[in-house]
XYZ file of C-alpha atoms in Angstrom:
139
model
C -41.428 -53.158 70.802
C -42.690 -54.523 74.084
C -45.432 -51.902 74.073
C -46.569 -53.086 70.632
C -46.642 -56.680 71.837
C -48.798 -55.521 74.739
C -51.203 -53.777 72.346
C -51.516 -56.940 70.285
C -52.188 -59.071 73.342
C -54.720 -56.637 74.774
C -56.481 -56.312 71.423
C -56.660 -60.108 71.114
C -58.178 -60.231 74.585
C -60.853 -57.759 73.445
C -61.634 -59.883 70.395
C -61.825 -63.054 72.475
C -64.159 -61.369 74.942
C -66.410 -60.012 72.170
C -66.579 -63.412 70.444
C -67.452 -65.184 73.684
C -70.193 -62.653 74.432
C -71.530 -62.809 70.865
C -71.727 -66.616 71.055
C -73.721 -66.508 74.305
C -75.992 -63.482 73.768
C -79.228 -64.178 71.918
C -81.085 -61.578 69.860
C -84.113 -62.227 67.680
C -83.898 -65.957 68.303
C -80.242 -66.530 67.419
C -76.785 -65.918 68.797
C -75.455 -62.417 68.224
C -72.484 -63.848 66.322
C -74.891 -65.346 63.768
C -76.078 -61.884 62.731
C -74.076 -60.918 59.659
C -73.281 -57.374 60.811
C -71.840 -58.628 64.102
C -69.968 -61.472 62.427
C -68.371 -59.028 59.991
C -67.404 -56.712 62.837
C -65.719 -59.591 64.668
C -63.941 -60.672 61.477
C -62.616 -57.140 60.975
C -61.464 -57.015 64.588
C -59.521 -60.285 64.294
C -58.019 -59.197 60.979
C -56.700 -55.977 62.523
C -55.156 -57.877 65.422
C -53.515 -60.398 63.116
C -52.116 -57.637 60.882
C -50.680 -55.860 63.935
C -49.159 -59.128 65.163
C -47.515 -59.802 61.792
C -46.097 -56.272 61.686
C -44.674 -56.835 65.172
C -43.079 -60.141 64.147
C -41.604 -58.539 61.034
C -40.063 -55.726 63.096
C -38.690 -58.248 65.601
C -37.196 -60.312 62.775
C -35.503 -57.239 61.288
C -34.130 -56.295 64.691
C -32.874 -59.834 65.361
C -31.190 -60.134 61.964
C -29.538 -56.715 62.039
C -31.785 -55.187 59.418
C -33.105 -51.637 59.315
C -35.751 -52.151 61.980
C -36.618 -48.541 62.867
C -39.261 -48.031 60.150
C -40.870 -51.396 60.875
C -40.878 -50.737 64.621
C -42.511 -47.338 64.139
C -45.117 -48.705 61.743
C -45.878 -51.644 64.053
C -46.277 -49.298 67.021
C -48.538 -46.972 65.042
C -50.690 -49.714 63.562
C -50.787 -51.824 66.735
C -51.845 -48.966 68.998
C -54.528 -47.753 66.599
C -55.747 -51.304 66.031
C -56.189 -51.690 69.790
C -58.247 -48.478 69.898
C -60.403 -49.616 66.958
C -60.890 -53.109 68.332
C -61.811 -51.803 71.796
C -64.339 -49.434 70.246
C -65.894 -52.244 68.219
C -65.814 -54.537 71.247
C -67.891 -52.001 73.131
C -70.318 -51.959 70.216
C -70.692 -55.744 70.339
C -71.281 -55.799 74.097
C -73.528 -52.748 74.040
C -74.495 -51.481 77.484
C -72.869 -54.528 79.091
C -69.509 -53.192 77.873
C -69.758 -50.413 80.453
C -70.446 -52.861 83.269
C -67.654 -53.496 85.740
C -68.300 -57.238 85.451
C -66.747 -57.140 81.961
C -63.154 -56.102 81.301
C -64.289 -54.418 78.104
C -64.806 -51.128 79.951
C -61.164 -51.224 81.108
C -59.885 -51.967 77.606
C -62.030 -49.160 76.221
C -60.397 -46.690 78.625
C -56.887 -48.130 78.402
C -56.836 -48.327 74.608
C -57.222 -44.602 74.197
C -54.045 -43.930 76.145
C -51.839 -46.104 73.912
C -51.995 -43.663 71.003
C -50.844 -40.921 73.361
C -48.114 -42.505 75.510
C -44.792 -44.039 74.448
C -44.692 -41.952 71.271
C -47.987 -40.581 70.007
C -49.472 -41.710 66.724
C -48.579 -38.310 65.283
C -44.948 -38.697 66.352
C -44.829 -42.159 64.778
C -46.238 -40.719 61.542
C -43.671 -37.908 61.632
C -40.855 -40.416 62.083
C -42.108 -42.682 59.294
C -42.539 -39.721 56.932
C -39.029 -38.470 57.790
C -37.557 -41.892 57.085
C -39.385 -41.946 53.758
C -38.189 -38.435 52.884
C -34.576 -39.319 53.648
C -34.830 -42.655 51.816
C -34.059 -44.692 54.942
C -36.985 -47.053 54.617
């Protein structure tokens, strides 16, 4: 579960960075964040992070109270890692070419995010485990 907490924290960092950039960057006479398409993208990013965080908390609660935590842990890992990938991709979109610049950490998140769906149990493995738990009625 510590990996999932790390994904949530990293994804939140991406959102924070994208929001800060969108507040400062001006396009067509107004802040980037004031353009509806960018605002919606940022809202979707924050929503994904919050959903991942709530799934993590739910899994932690089940674990702490002795409940059947395995399905919740697997789903939180799957959703959290893929949310980080999605958020990093959208963060790059918000920053545009500046996202590739070494002066912004966005380029690091963009690279790092891709590895989280591969290491510590791939997304496919998590899906296999969740499907197996569903098949055997252990959800």
